[in-house]
Structures are given as structure tokens and as C-alpha cells.
Amino acid sequence: MLQKCTYGTRCKFSHDGPIRNTLNHSTARRGSNAGLNTTPSRPRGAPSKAVDDSEYRRWRYMIPRASHGRPLGADGLSRFFRVAFQMASAGDPSTIQQVITSLSSEGGLLRITELTEIALDDVPVASKLQRFEGVYLPFLRLVTHEDVLSSLVLEGHVGTIYTFLYGNHGRRAIQVFKSLAGVLFDLKFSELAGEIGQVSVSMCSTLAALAKVIELNQTACVNEGFQEIVETLTNCIGGRDEDTMGDIDMQAAYRSLDKIRARLGLGSLMPLGWESPAGPRSAKAAPVFELEHGMPGQLSPEGPRHDNDHEDISNIKILPTTKEIHSQRQEYLPVSDPQKLHHTGIGGLLDRHFRLLREDTVGQLRDAVGLVIERLRGSERGMSRAERREQGARVFIHEGVLLADFKFERKSGLHALVEFDQPQAVKRMKSPKQRAEFWSESKQLQVDSLLRLVDSDGGTIFLSVSERNDVYEANQSAHTNTHSLWDSCMRAAVTVQPVESEVEELVQRFGYQNRVRQVLVEFPGVLLPSFRPTLEALQQMSQHPEVPFSELLAPLDGSSYPALGDLPPPAYSLQHGFRFKLSSIVGGANLVLSPRQRFDIQALKLHSSLDDAQCTALVHGLTNSLALIQGPPGTGKSYVGVEMVKVLLANRKEAKLGPIICVCYTNHALDQILEHLIRDGVSQVIRLGSRSKSEILGPLNLITVSQKIERTSTEKKQNWDIQRQLDKDSDFAHELLQELGNPKRLTTVKTYLETNHIKHYYQLFGDDQDGWTTVHHKPENIIDDWLEGWEPAASPSQTRPRPIRELLNVPLFDMSAIERGNLYDHWIAEIKDELLEKLVTASRDYADTKKELNKCRNETNLRCLRQAHIIGVTTTGLARNLDMLRRLPSKVLLCEEAGEVMEAHILTALLPSIEHCILIGDHEQLRPQIQNFDLSCENPRGRQYSLNISLFERLIRPFQSGFQVPFSTLEIQRRMHPSIANLVRHTLYPKLKDHPSVREFPEVSGIRRRLFWLDHREKEAGADATQPNQVSHSNDYEVDMVSALVSHLVRQGTYKSQEIAIITPYLLQLRKIRKRLSSAFEIVIGDRDLEDMEKEGLDESETNLNVGSTARKTTLLDALRVATVDNFQGEEANVTVVSLVRSNDRKNCGFLKTSNRINVLLR
């Protein structure tokens, strides 16, 4: 035992009893986060306990202010780290930040040095265990505390502590953790273990600290000393079994160990509930013809295709480089067969989805820019509209581009003013007001629009619109230099920003742009924020692939598949004595669900509003770690999801679930499920993202809620320091731009000469060789006087000006006038180059400072999210906030409409802490939407990629040999009359049943039959071969029929306009229907249809509709809903009118050849 404090009541530190009691498992544990954190005393979400400032100050006085100080000894260090851990466990953010900041200081690191020098080897076991418990364990629990590791503002301080603990070449860490591994071995098997406290806490803390050390120090992965330590720890912790997995700390310890072994390349342990099959899976061999598939980067026999072709996706730039655009070789596209990938396991899966998603989004931009470059090089004529659609994305071309100026904004960094020729239609407008109206109504050059600056030499730079001046000002002359879109009839201007790391290229272009012809290529409807966050998230995950369920999603070989039957329950539900309480959905009845015991489904049905299949699905969803629930149309998928969330929330404290992440692909679907939860009484809901249309969710937006949280003193100080640094960065950039605007200023030239050409500097501004000082009555004319002054007689041998390299060593006044002019031009060119280089550096420094500011601001967002019960976010929003969300202790992920979500989006949503993933959807309905049909499973050439196969569908219906995940299917539909339901029952859902209520649906007023087919022979518009570039279709006859039928239905007086929906597969038909009906009805078109129409060039500006009759985003209360099939999934209407459009001699049915679209259309 450690000696008792001799100061008694006079001691300035608090004593809560023996050390082992303060660290006892029963009084100080809490759920851990993804194997990284140990168990502080305060449950997550509980109000923090403020720590007395005097207590922190007393502790702070134990840290010396210099690199040397009086050692504390074992007892003093024990008190030092124990008090620090106690203050951190109180949960007060300000105190935690102060403690870790102090510990990362020079004096704090000295205390850590003392800690590492306390011997644990060659001492009796009892003394070793006491030293470990008294000194090491409080330190380990402190530095692996959940609030410490998840903090954004402490990220740098935590890195300092762990880097110091790692030491020179890892020597300190190897010494410490080798001793700790021996302690854990003794702790587990010693008879004294019961007196020391819980083994699991020690295992969890030690492994979490070691995992963090290895994560933050890349050289640890090749340091053989750590491998020996890990093998010792692996033998010590043993295998997973029901007893160890019943302890939450041991669960965290296993996750940390798996993480360590993965980083060191040692392989992970087999998860509980997974077994190796008796033999390899065999399938009936089919004759195949194997084609060779190229490999990326250096793995290709021909070498890299271009400068952006790498084996590691983390090195690939999101947007295509210039050399990539010019490359003639086919891009490497990984196929769906995992045996043909250059990475195995989850790394190969992440690599595959990154490359295919990038090709689907960025590939079309690359091809379109390549076509523009060919036109610039081959011909001076403009591109026709058909040529612009020939390949790649639809584009607008702006000619006569000139980079006019730069400016630097404190809030957003470097901007460039770009001038270009007005469109021909605008040039004919004589009135500035007309030009302003044109640009204000135009969809071109909208803020955030993606652009590519292209020159005739093949150079390219990606830009985005940051500001557009299209507001007419009557008192402003059309001839003033205002740099707007409308002030000149010949030239227009817009402000842009470089994207990614293309600041240097843009700045360099400013210097030589007059030598080349430049055009601005615009990609209408393509917004970088819609796909870049997901791609960047996949890159980040590939560096440290810690993806839950990776053994199932991407098994290394056939032996990694789970045993037949259901998957293991969620890890949190394996705790001893844990059972799901179902009282929240059974009217308060005492009904519980044990994950490993049989459950009476009929009892749940009796006390709840769920039917048989819904009860089975709910039990399946709660008791499987990866649960899939298929719901045919109208069977209540969302209702089951909401009921499941209510059960989880009722058990969140016992299971230490943290916030439940609710993910949807669209904002509309996310708003629907969150509103449903709120109406059912669920509180503590937070919505991420700014594109919600819900008034209910407005006050629950993260931005709104986080404004109510007070910043800590540490955050205020850090924010102040960063703001001051931003001021300095911005002011410096402003100075550079001013000098760049007038590089011939005397002070600029003088500074340049003094720095680079000291002899010439003294000849102009200093004393001559005889010590005489030249007096200038007008010092500002020194340069002009030298340039225009007396010149010596030319030497007979000097017939032409000497080169610059020679003039640099010639006295200034021994040069001819021509030589002086040449040398002066050389000075100015070098001054510009230096200023541009400094501007690039200043922009990078600004960007780094801005990232730190965002981290500081996100700290309050993070504290807000920790207190939430439900976090709602779209897949894109999750990828954009991945760094923040990965710091949450969330254990449950719920995804709605999972069959419509790309697998890449689900992968990014699988945070490392997730233990329970619930996917709800229907793989028989719409698949994920992709841009490139060559990557689709519906294309014979694209079947090898199958990018539009969701993870939901892949697990239910594996395309490659693999494990089919058990899933539950809902069976009773409540949406369609049986006569209509038969259409999908007899084709896709043979087990689909009808709820009795659907038989009572009223007859359709004005139409004899509920289901009516109109067969006609009227040809679709533009169905001949004269329009090869047409990508959408329409049928004027059906437009007339739809208009007449809707008018007939409304005249019956039974239906309001919002109870009728019109759906069609094609955007062009949608536009024509909207135009026809807009005079009689208010037309509502969904956000996704509006975006698709804009991409296809079918926006409102081309419809010639009157103002006031155009489509607008509004509610469905008094409007007629018109939508495409792809964007109508999940919505309902009493009467649906369908226009199928296609009618041609080729018998081509287009989109409707896939059963998924037919299903959505008919249900």
C-alpha cells in the first residue's frame, strides 16, 4: 500500500479515501468512445460540475514554470495526477481545457518525465501494482479521458503530450508501455488483483493511450519494439467471450487493441459471434473470360497516367489537374470484384468507392474541359450548343477572359476579379437596366458555381464564383469602372476564388495572361460542396480505416464471414444484465427484450400498434448489430424506425448510447423523420445543415442552438489569438496587393535592391567609392534620373546591349540607356515574382489560420451536440462535418431510404464509435442516382462497376460471392387499394398483404375505374435521329391529355389540387406539363427536380413563363405536385396521373426498362 498522507486535515489537496476507492470501477466508470477513452464519473449529457478555481490553482502550483523544478516523488505525483483526473471527471469544459493546457506546458511535461522514471520492473509484484494504481493509472485515465480526446481546441495540446510520451524514436514509449504490459499481466493473474480494483479499467486505459501514441506518431508503425508490446498485451487480454464482452471497458479495450494491430499490420482479433466456416464457400463454377485490368500509379506496367494518378487515394486531388485533363490513357476504375483490387479488405472498398464516385462527379468535368481545350487549339470559332453537349457536362463558355485585379477579404481570403466578353444578346442591349435584368434572371455565374479558367496553351485552373454584382443602380454611370455584370455593353466582370490548392496557379497566371487566349468554362448546376466532402471523407478514412463491421463489409477472405444466422447483438447490449425496456411503445407495460433470449412477438403486438411483421422487424433491428429492414411501399418503414428510436432513447442511459445519428440522403426525408419524432414527444433533437424547409426544426438547428452556449476562458483566449493572427495575415496580404499594384514605387525598388543587389543599391542611394554623397533635391526621381541621365561613350566592341546576367555585375552608371532600361525591367519582373510568391505564402498562412478558427468555433458546436439525444444530418452534411462528428460517443446510426443511398455515403457515416447500424429501405425501389451511365449496373458495360448498387442492396442481394445479411421485411401495406397493389404484388412482392383499411378507399370521382390505362400511338417529340444530343424526351399528346385529365378531376369538386400528383420519367416532359398547367394551378416542383432541370438547361429562364406563374419552392397545401419518377419516392397523393412519354418505332422504353422505376411509378 502507498503511505497515507501525513498532512491530515492540513493538506491543501482533497482526499476521498484510499486511491483504489477513487479509481474504483463502480464509482468512476463511464462509457468509452471507440476504444479510445476511459470512464470518467459523469454520464454523458449530465450537467457538468463546476470546479472551484482555488482547487485548480492549488494543483497548478505543483507545475514548475521552468524546465527544472523540485521533484514531487511517487506520493506527490500520485496526488498530482489523481487531482487532475478528478477535476477532468467533473466535466467542466473550462477546467478540462486548463488542466490539459497546463500539462502540455514545459513544466507539465517535466512531471510526465518524472512519471516515466518511476520504476515498475525488478520490484515486488505488490509494489509494482501499487505504483501502477497510484501514479500511472490516474495519468492514463486523464490523457484518455473522453472530453480530452474529443476536444477540438485541445487537439494541439494533446498532440504535444502524446508526442512527448513517444520520445526520441519511440524509446520513451517503448520503455513505458513495455513495463505497463508486464503490470497488466501481473494485474490479471495476481492474487492481489482484487485489491487493486478492476482489471478492465486498467486494460482500457493502457490500450487507449498506446493506440493514441501510435496514431499520432507515424514512425511507430515501423518500430519493431511496439510489436513485441502488442503481442504481450494480446496474450494478456485474451479472446472475446460473453463474460468479457459484458464489460463495457473490456469492449473498449478490444477496440483499442484491434486499432493498434491494424495500424501495425498485425491483423485484428475475431469478433464475438463470428466463426470460420468449415470450409471455403463454393459456388457453381461458371465459364468466364478474364480481361486484364490496369492498376493505378506506379503499379501500372506503363507507369502513372498523369501527375494525379496514385496508388494511394489520399494523394489524389479531388478536381482534375491539367495533366490529367490532357492524358489520353483510360483512367483506372476498380471493378466490384474484391479479388481484382490492389488493396484488400476495407482499404480496398474505400479506394474503390472513392475512384468510382470521383469518376462519376469529376470525370464529366474533366471530359468537358478537354473538349474546350481541343476547340481552343484547333479552331477560333465558337462552340455550338450541340458541341458543348457532345461529351462531358453541359457547359457555358465565356470568351475574352482577363484577370483584372486581386483583392483579399478577411473573412474569405484571396479573390480575383475576372473580366470577360458580354454574351451577344447582352451586347445588343443599350440600357444598363436591361443588362442588369438579364443577369439577375440568368442562372449563369451564380454564387458557388464551379468554373474552369482555360487558356490556349492548355493551362487550366478551377475557380468558384464568390460574388456577382447584378443589382442595377440608377445613379451609376454605365462608363464608370465598377466591375459589375451590367455596367458595360461589351465587358462583364465577376469575382471568383480559387478552389483547392490552386492559389499559386492563379497568381502565376496574372503575370503572363496576355500571352494566351483565355476562356471561362462554367458547369451549370454543378456545386463543389455537393460531392467534395464525401470524397475528402473517403480519403481521410483511407489513411486510418477504422470502419465498423469491416469484417462483413469487406472480408479479407472467405473465412471472415460470420456464422450462419443472425449477426451478433450490438456490443453495448452485451453488458451484464442489460435488457431493452419497451415500455415507451407498449403504453407503459412492463415488457423487456433480452438480445440473447427468445422473445414473445405476440406480447409486443398485443400491447403496441405494430403488426406482426413490424414487431418482428423492430426486434430484429434492436438485436442485430447490423440490421436491415426492407419495407415495400406503404408498409410503414418510417413508423417502425421512429418506434425503434423511441425504444433506444428510453434505454440510452443504461446503454450509454450517446447521441443517435439519424441520416438521410435528402433534406426532405430528414425533415420528415425528425418532425415525426418531435410530434411523438422526443426532445433534445438537433438538425445539422441550413437547407431545411421545416419551421418546426428551425429553432433546433445547430447554428441557432450553439449560439446560446458560453465559451470557456481557454476558447475565448484562443479565439482572440486567432482573430489577431487573421488580422495580421489579412493586413500583410493587403500590403502585398498594394505593392503588386504598383511595383515601381521607390520604396519597393529600394527594398528590393538592398536585399538582392547591394552594390547597385549603394550606387543609387548610398555613398560613392570616394565617400561623397550625392544630394538629390527630389529623391523620388532618383530612378528616373538614372534611367534618363548621362551615359558613357560606347565601346567600339559593344554593338548591342549586354545580357542581364552580365549587367548585374556592371556599375549602374557605366551602362547605356537601353541597358539601364533592360535592367530596370528585370528588377520590376523580379519584384513582381517575389511579391506573387509572398502572396501565395500569405494565402496559405491565412488558410491555416482560418482552419484553426473553425476548430475553435466548432468546439462550442461539439459541446452542444454532446447534449443531444438525436442528431439529424444528410449524408453530405455528415461528410462535411466528419471531423467533428467523429469525436462524439455515438453508438447508433439510423439511415432512412437506405436503398437510395450510395454505398460511399453509408461508409462515411459509419463513425468509428458506431456499434449499432440500422438501415431501413427497399432495394426494389429506386437505386442511388449517378451521373455516368457507364458505371451503372443497368448498363452491360457498367455492370462490372455497379456504382448505383447501394450497400443495402449489396448486403441483401450480393452480386459477388459473399454473405447475405439476414434482413426483415414488412408485409402489410396501407397506401394502395388492392387492385393497384396487385401490380407490384404479382411481380416484386409476392408476400405483400393489404391492410383492411385500404379496401374502404373511396372511388375516384369522375373516372369509372381506379386503375386506368390509356394506350395511344402518338409519337414522342424529337424521337427521330436528327437530334443525337437530346438526352431528355417529351410527348406533346400526353401533355394535352394530362392537362385535360387534371382539369376534369378538379372540376368534380372532390379533390383539392394538393391531393393530385403528376409524375413522369423525363425532365423535358415535366417542364412542358408545368408550362401548360401553370396558368390554372400553382405548380410545385421539388428541390431535386429543380436542380436536375438546371443541370439540363431546362430552367425557368427558357420556359418563357410569365412572372408569377413560374415554379417556386413552397408547401404542398395549395399547389399541384409535379415530379419526375426518381424524385417522387416516399411521397403520396390520393390520385396520381402518370405520363410515360415514350412512343417510338424503335420500341425503346428508356428509363422504364428497370423494375425499380416501374415500382416507384406504380405504387
mmCIF file of C-alpha atoms in Angstrom, residues 692-950:
data_model
loop_
_atom_site.group_PDB
_atom_site.id
_atom_site.type_symbol
_atom_site.label_atom_id
_atom_site.label_comp_id
_atom_site.label_asym_id
_atom_site.label_seq_id
_atom_site.Cartn_x
_atom_site.Cartn_y
_atom_site.Cartn_z
ATOM 1 C CA SER A 692 -34.221 22.540 -44.008
ATOM 2 C CA LYS A 693 -37.640 23.854 -45.066
ATOM 3 C CA SER A 694 -39.280 22.881 -41.772
ATOM 4 C CA GLU A 695 -40.490 25.653 -39.480
ATOM 5 C CA ILE A 696 -40.591 23.170 -36.602
ATOM 6 C CA LEU A 697 -36.904 22.367 -36.944
ATOM 7 C CA GLY A 698 -35.775 25.980 -37.364
ATOM 8 C CA PRO A 699 -35.126 26.623 -33.642
ATOM 9 C CA LEU A 700 -33.373 23.240 -33.390
ATOM 10 C CA ASN A 701 -30.707 23.981 -35.984
ATOM 11 C CA LEU A 702 -27.185 23.593 -34.612
ATOM 12 C CA ILE A 703 -26.207 27.139 -35.549
ATOM 13 C CA THR A 704 -29.154 28.536 -33.594
ATOM 14 C CA VAL A 705 -28.703 26.336 -30.540
ATOM 15 C CA SER A 706 -24.921 26.714 -30.270
ATOM 16 C CA GLN A 707 -25.224 30.495 -30.029
ATOM 17 C CA LYS A 708 -26.655 30.022 -26.537
ATOM 18 C CA ILE A 709 -23.517 28.255 -25.236
ATOM 19 C CA GLU A 710 -20.980 30.371 -23.400
ATOM 20 C CA ARG A 711 -17.349 29.953 -24.414
ATOM 21 C CA THR A 712 -14.750 28.946 -21.870
ATOM 22 C CA SER A 713 -11.857 31.211 -20.955
ATOM 23 C CA THR A 714 -9.494 28.987 -22.941
ATOM 24 C CA GLU A 715 -11.714 29.191 -26.007
ATOM 25 C CA LYS A 716 -12.065 32.964 -25.679
ATOM 26 C CA LYS A 717 -8.302 33.389 -25.437
ATOM 27 C CA GLN A 718 -7.654 31.065 -28.355
ATOM 28 C CA ASN A 719 -10.319 32.807 -30.430
ATOM 29 C CA TRP A 720 -8.761 36.192 -29.605
ATOM 30 C CA ASP A 721 -5.280 34.999 -30.583
ATOM 31 C CA ILE A 722 -6.543 33.531 -33.846
ATOM 32 C CA GLN A 723 -8.511 36.656 -34.699
ATOM 33 C CA ARG A 724 -5.388 38.760 -34.174
ATOM 34 C CA GLN A 725 -3.393 36.420 -36.369
ATOM 35 C CA LEU A 726 -6.083 36.672 -39.053
ATOM 36 C CA ASP A 727 -5.757 40.449 -38.881
ATOM 37 C CA LYS A 728 -2.003 40.167 -39.370
ATOM 38 C CA ASP A 729 -2.352 37.711 -42.253
ATOM 39 C CA SER A 730 -5.001 39.873 -43.914
ATOM 40 C CA ASP A 731 -3.058 43.130 -43.445
ATOM 41 C CA PHE A 732 0.101 41.540 -44.849
ATOM 42 C CA ALA A 733 -1.797 40.280 -47.900
ATOM 43 C CA HIS A 734 -3.292 43.749 -48.411
ATOM 44 C CA GLU A 735 0.190 45.283 -48.343
ATOM 45 C CA LEU A 736 1.422 42.772 -50.889
ATOM 46 C CA LEU A 737 -1.501 43.524 -53.200
ATOM 47 C CA GLN A 738 -0.831 47.257 -52.950
ATOM 48 C CA GLU A 739 2.816 46.722 -53.828
ATOM 49 C CA LEU A 740 1.823 44.359 -56.611
ATOM 50 C CA GLY A 741 -0.476 47.051 -57.992
ATOM 51 C CA ASN A 742 2.474 49.478 -58.197
ATOM 52 C CA PRO A 743 5.735 47.526 -58.182
ATOM 53 C CA LYS A 744 7.669 50.598 -59.426
ATOM 54 C CA ARG A 745 7.246 52.521 -56.185
ATOM 55 C CA LEU A 746 10.557 53.887 -54.974
ATOM 56 C CA THR A 747 10.318 52.240 -51.559
ATOM 57 C CA THR A 748 9.605 48.868 -53.161
ATOM 58 C CA VAL A 749 12.550 49.121 -55.577
ATOM 59 C CA LYS A 750 14.822 50.389 -52.828
ATOM 60 C CA THR A 751 13.956 47.467 -50.533
ATOM 61 C CA TYR A 752 14.465 45.009 -53.371
ATOM 62 C CA LEU A 753 17.924 46.375 -54.269
ATOM 63 C CA GLU A 754 19.061 46.485 -50.649
ATOM 64 C CA THR A 755 18.098 42.836 -50.248
ATOM 65 C CA ASN A 756 19.217 41.383 -53.575
ATOM 66 C CA HIS A 757 21.747 43.756 -55.235
ATOM 67 C CA ILE A 758 23.604 45.647 -52.523
ATOM 68 C CA LYS A 759 26.224 47.177 -54.868
ATOM 69 C CA HIS A 760 23.586 48.702 -57.099
ATOM 70 C CA TYR A 761 21.724 49.873 -54.018
ATOM 71 C CA TYR A 762 24.740 51.860 -52.753
ATOM 72 C CA GLN A 763 25.393 53.251 -56.210
ATOM 73 C CA LEU A 764 21.916 54.749 -56.284
ATOM 74 C CA PHE A 765 21.125 55.512 -52.639
ATOM 75 C CA GLY A 766 24.435 55.368 -50.733
ATOM 76 C CA ASP A 767 27.936 56.921 -50.756
ATOM 77 C CA ASP A 768 30.226 56.594 -53.768
ATOM 78 C CA GLN A 769 33.670 54.988 -53.698
ATOM 79 C CA ASP A 770 35.345 58.247 -52.621
ATOM 80 C CA GLY A 771 32.936 58.741 -49.741
ATOM 81 C CA TRP A 772 30.985 61.506 -51.450
ATOM 82 C CA THR A 773 27.216 61.553 -51.006
ATOM 83 C CA THR A 774 25.072 62.537 -53.959
ATOM 84 C CA VAL A 775 22.420 65.018 -52.926
ATOM 85 C CA HIS A 776 19.039 64.744 -54.711
ATOM 86 C CA HIS A 777 16.695 67.661 -54.377
ATOM 87 C CA LYS A 778 13.872 65.323 -55.469
ATOM 88 C CA PRO A 779 14.680 61.869 -54.009
ATOM 89 C CA GLU A 780 11.565 60.447 -55.635
ATOM 90 C CA ASN A 781 13.217 60.989 -59.044
ATOM 91 C CA ILE A 782 16.394 59.020 -58.347
ATOM 92 C CA ILE A 783 15.377 56.120 -60.594
ATOM 93 C CA ASP A 784 14.169 58.406 -63.374
ATOM 94 C CA ASP A 785 17.360 60.458 -63.215
ATOM 95 C CA TRP A 786 19.443 57.306 -63.546
ATOM 96 C CA LEU A 787 17.377 55.976 -66.441
ATOM 97 C CA GLU A 788 17.481 59.283 -68.335
ATOM 98 C CA GLY A 789 20.874 60.509 -67.172
ATOM 99 C CA TRP A 790 24.270 60.828 -68.862
ATOM 100 C CA GLU A 791 25.630 57.644 -70.368
ATOM 101 C CA PRO A 792 29.284 56.840 -71.169
ATOM 102 C CA ALA A 793 30.565 56.544 -74.696
ATOM 103 C CA ALA A 794 30.006 53.091 -76.068
ATOM 104 C CA SER A 795 32.997 50.878 -76.619
ATOM 105 C CA PRO A 796 33.751 50.041 -80.260
ATOM 106 C CA SER A 797 33.324 46.331 -79.465
ATOM 107 C CA GLN A 798 29.940 46.909 -77.799
ATOM 108 C CA THR A 799 27.480 46.886 -80.669
ATOM 109 C CA ARG A 800 24.421 45.600 -78.803
ATOM 110 C CA PRO A 801 23.159 45.626 -75.195
ATOM 111 C CA ARG A 802 24.831 43.203 -72.817
ATOM 112 C CA PRO A 803 22.737 40.370 -71.278
ATOM 113 C CA ILE A 804 21.137 40.789 -67.868
ATOM 114 C CA ARG A 805 23.418 38.285 -66.130
ATOM 115 C CA GLU A 806 26.371 40.466 -67.126
ATOM 116 C CA LEU A 807 24.708 43.738 -66.239
ATOM 117 C CA LEU A 808 24.148 42.525 -62.693
ATOM 118 C CA ASN A 809 27.898 42.978 -62.108
ATOM 119 C CA VAL A 810 28.355 46.220 -64.069
ATOM 120 C CA PRO A 811 28.282 49.650 -62.337
ATOM 121 C CA LEU A 812 24.952 51.356 -62.955
ATOM 122 C CA PHE A 813 26.408 54.489 -64.474
ATOM 123 C CA ASP A 814 28.564 52.510 -66.918
ATOM 124 C CA MET A 815 25.506 51.257 -68.773
ATOM 125 C CA SER A 816 23.840 52.588 -71.879
ATOM 126 C CA ALA A 817 20.282 53.879 -71.752
ATOM 127 C CA ILE A 818 18.978 50.678 -73.350
ATOM 128 C CA GLU A 819 20.863 48.537 -70.828
ATOM 129 C CA ARG A 820 19.568 50.610 -67.956
ATOM 130 C CA GLY A 821 16.021 50.151 -69.196
ATOM 131 C CA ASN A 822 16.519 46.396 -69.618
ATOM 132 C CA LEU A 823 17.998 46.053 -66.126
ATOM 133 C CA TYR A 824 15.208 48.130 -64.620
ATOM 134 C CA ASP A 825 12.581 45.928 -66.329
ATOM 135 C CA HIS A 826 14.396 42.893 -64.891
ATOM 136 C CA TRP A 827 14.186 44.411 -61.409
ATOM 137 C CA ILE A 828 10.459 45.022 -61.753
ATOM 138 C CA ALA A 829 9.855 41.487 -63.064
ATOM 139 C CA GLU A 830 11.739 40.018 -60.110
ATOM 140 C CA ILE A 831 9.867 42.293 -57.696
ATOM 141 C CA LYS A 832 6.581 41.009 -59.117
ATOM 142 C CA ASP A 833 7.714 37.391 -58.823
ATOM 143 C CA GLU A 834 8.759 37.915 -55.206
ATOM 144 C CA LEU A 835 5.500 39.636 -54.363
ATOM 145 C CA LEU A 836 3.492 36.867 -56.005
ATOM 146 C CA GLU A 837 5.438 34.214 -54.078
ATOM 147 C CA LYS A 838 4.810 36.088 -50.839
ATOM 148 C CA LEU A 839 1.129 36.390 -51.738
ATOM 149 C CA VAL A 840 0.871 32.631 -52.223
ATOM 150 C CA THR A 841 2.561 32.051 -48.855
ATOM 151 C CA ALA A 842 0.316 34.628 -47.182
ATOM 152 C CA SER A 843 -2.773 32.921 -48.624
ATOM 153 C CA ARG A 844 -1.635 29.549 -47.300
ATOM 154 C CA ASP A 845 -0.924 31.020 -43.869
ATOM 155 C CA TYR A 846 -4.350 32.633 -43.897
ATOM 156 C CA ALA A 847 -5.995 29.316 -44.827
ATOM 157 C CA ASP A 848 -4.207 27.529 -41.968
ATOM 158 C CA THR A 849 -5.261 30.224 -39.503
ATOM 159 C CA LYS A 850 -8.846 30.064 -40.758
ATOM 160 C CA LYS A 851 -8.890 26.301 -40.129
ATOM 161 C CA GLU A 852 -7.800 26.913 -36.543
ATOM 162 C CA LEU A 853 -10.576 29.470 -36.149
ATOM 163 C CA ASN A 854 -13.134 26.976 -37.440
ATOM 164 C CA LYS A 855 -11.872 24.413 -34.943
ATOM 165 C CA CYS A 856 -12.268 26.902 -32.123
ATOM 166 C CA ARG A 857 -15.810 27.738 -33.195
ATOM 167 C CA ASN A 858 -16.718 24.081 -33.661
ATOM 168 C CA GLU A 859 -15.763 23.377 -30.054
ATOM 169 C CA THR A 860 -18.993 25.012 -28.881
ATOM 170 C CA ASN A 861 -20.889 23.097 -31.579
ATOM 171 C CA LEU A 862 -19.326 19.903 -30.286
ATOM 172 C CA ARG A 863 -20.388 20.603 -26.703
ATOM 173 C CA CYS A 864 -23.894 21.258 -27.978
ATOM 174 C CA LEU A 865 -24.010 18.003 -29.955
ATOM 175 C CA ARG A 866 -22.842 16.006 -26.928
ATOM 176 C CA GLN A 867 -26.001 17.010 -25.107
ATOM 177 C CA ALA A 868 -28.284 15.967 -27.975
ATOM 178 C CA HIS A 869 -30.317 12.766 -27.990
ATOM 179 C CA ILE A 870 -30.933 12.821 -31.748
ATOM 180 C CA ILE A 871 -28.658 14.372 -34.377
ATOM 181 C CA GLY A 872 -30.248 14.673 -37.805
ATOM 182 C CA VAL A 873 -27.973 15.199 -40.792
ATOM 183 C CA THR A 874 -27.869 14.439 -44.502
ATOM 184 C CA THR A 875 -25.142 12.202 -45.887
ATOM 185 C CA THR A 876 -23.392 15.186 -47.462
ATOM 186 C CA GLY A 877 -23.685 17.212 -44.261
ATOM 187 C CA LEU A 878 -22.216 14.344 -42.282
ATOM 188 C CA ALA A 879 -19.216 14.132 -44.589
ATOM 189 C CA ARG A 880 -18.740 17.903 -44.326
ATOM 190 C CA ASN A 881 -18.732 17.725 -40.508
ATOM 191 C CA LEU A 882 -16.954 14.393 -40.224
ATOM 192 C CA ASP A 883 -14.051 15.642 -38.112
ATOM 193 C CA MET A 884 -16.470 16.999 -35.523
ATOM 194 C CA LEU A 885 -18.897 14.066 -35.541
ATOM 195 C CA ARG A 886 -16.105 11.501 -35.158
ATOM 196 C CA ARG A 887 -15.439 12.991 -31.721
ATOM 197 C CA LEU A 888 -18.900 12.103 -30.432
ATOM 198 C CA PRO A 889 -19.537 8.903 -28.430
ATOM 199 C CA SER A 890 -22.393 7.912 -30.755
ATOM 200 C CA LYS A 891 -23.106 4.191 -30.831
ATOM 201 C CA VAL A 892 -26.241 4.057 -33.018
ATOM 202 C CA LEU A 893 -26.655 5.034 -36.676
ATOM 203 C CA LEU A 894 -30.098 5.005 -38.300
ATOM 204 C CA CYS A 895 -30.375 5.519 -42.069
ATOM 205 C CA GLU A 896 -33.715 6.023 -43.802
ATOM 206 C CA GLU A 897 -34.262 5.247 -47.512
ATOM 207 C CA ALA A 898 -31.001 3.284 -47.390
ATOM 208 C CA GLY A 899 -31.733 1.615 -50.729
ATOM 209 C CA GLU A 900 -31.423 5.016 -52.412
ATOM 210 C CA VAL A 901 -28.139 5.981 -50.713
ATOM 211 C CA MET A 902 -24.801 5.290 -52.384
ATOM 212 C CA GLU A 903 -22.523 2.932 -50.504
ATOM 213 C CA ALA A 904 -19.856 5.650 -50.320
ATOM 214 C CA HIS A 905 -22.223 7.819 -48.270
ATOM 215 C CA ILE A 906 -23.001 4.994 -45.840
ATOM 216 C CA LEU A 907 -19.296 4.251 -45.414
ATOM 217 C CA THR A 908 -18.574 7.848 -44.416
ATOM 218 C CA ALA A 909 -21.500 7.733 -41.969
ATOM 219 C CA LEU A 910 -20.039 4.711 -40.148
ATOM 220 C CA LEU A 911 -18.215 6.632 -37.432
ATOM 221 C CA PRO A 912 -15.598 4.641 -35.506
ATOM 222 C CA SER A 913 -17.763 4.656 -32.372
ATOM 223 C CA ILE A 914 -20.807 3.083 -34.077
ATOM 224 C CA GLU A 915 -21.793 -0.281 -32.568
ATOM 225 C CA HIS A 916 -25.326 -0.496 -33.960
ATOM 226 C CA CYS A 917 -26.261 0.342 -37.562
ATOM 227 C CA ILE A 918 -29.898 0.212 -38.693
ATOM 228 C CA LEU A 919 -30.560 0.509 -42.435
ATOM 229 C CA ILE A 920 -34.200 0.945 -43.485
ATOM 230 C CA GLY A 921 -35.139 0.973 -47.141
ATOM 231 C CA ASP A 922 -36.282 -1.022 -50.141
ATOM 232 C CA HIS A 923 -33.843 -2.287 -52.737
ATOM 233 C CA GLU A 924 -36.758 -2.968 -55.108
ATOM 234 C CA GLN A 925 -37.440 0.763 -55.385
ATOM 235 C CA LEU A 926 -35.101 3.465 -56.676
ATOM 236 C CA ARG A 927 -31.371 2.873 -56.696
ATOM 237 C CA PRO A 928 -28.866 5.646 -55.977
ATOM 238 C CA GLN A 929 -28.728 8.273 -58.717
ATOM 239 C CA ILE A 930 -25.446 8.565 -60.599
ATOM 240 C CA GLN A 931 -24.375 10.798 -63.480
ATOM 241 C CA ASN A 932 -22.337 8.396 -65.604
ATOM 242 C CA PHE A 933 -24.425 5.607 -67.128
ATOM 243 C CA ASP A 934 -21.217 3.743 -67.991
ATOM 244 C CA LEU A 935 -20.837 2.995 -64.264
ATOM 245 C CA SER A 936 -24.383 1.704 -63.796
ATOM 246 C CA CYS A 937 -25.356 -1.916 -63.258
ATOM 247 C CA GLU A 938 -28.146 -1.333 -65.790
ATOM 248 C CA ASN A 939 -25.511 -0.857 -68.494
ATOM 249 C CA PRO A 940 -23.839 -4.081 -69.685
ATOM 250 C CA ARG A 941 -20.506 -2.237 -69.745
ATOM 251 C CA GLY A 942 -21.086 -0.734 -66.318
ATOM 252 C CA ARG A 943 -22.153 -3.914 -64.538
ATOM 253 C CA GLN A 944 -18.546 -4.596 -63.560
ATOM 254 C CA TYR A 945 -18.576 -1.333 -61.571
ATOM 255 C CA SER A 946 -22.203 -1.222 -60.349
ATOM 256 C CA LEU A 947 -21.750 2.144 -58.662
ATOM 257 C CA ASN A 948 -25.523 2.556 -58.345
ATOM 258 C CA ILE A 949 -25.855 -0.527 -56.148
ATOM 259 C CA SER A 950 -26.425 0.617 -52.573
#
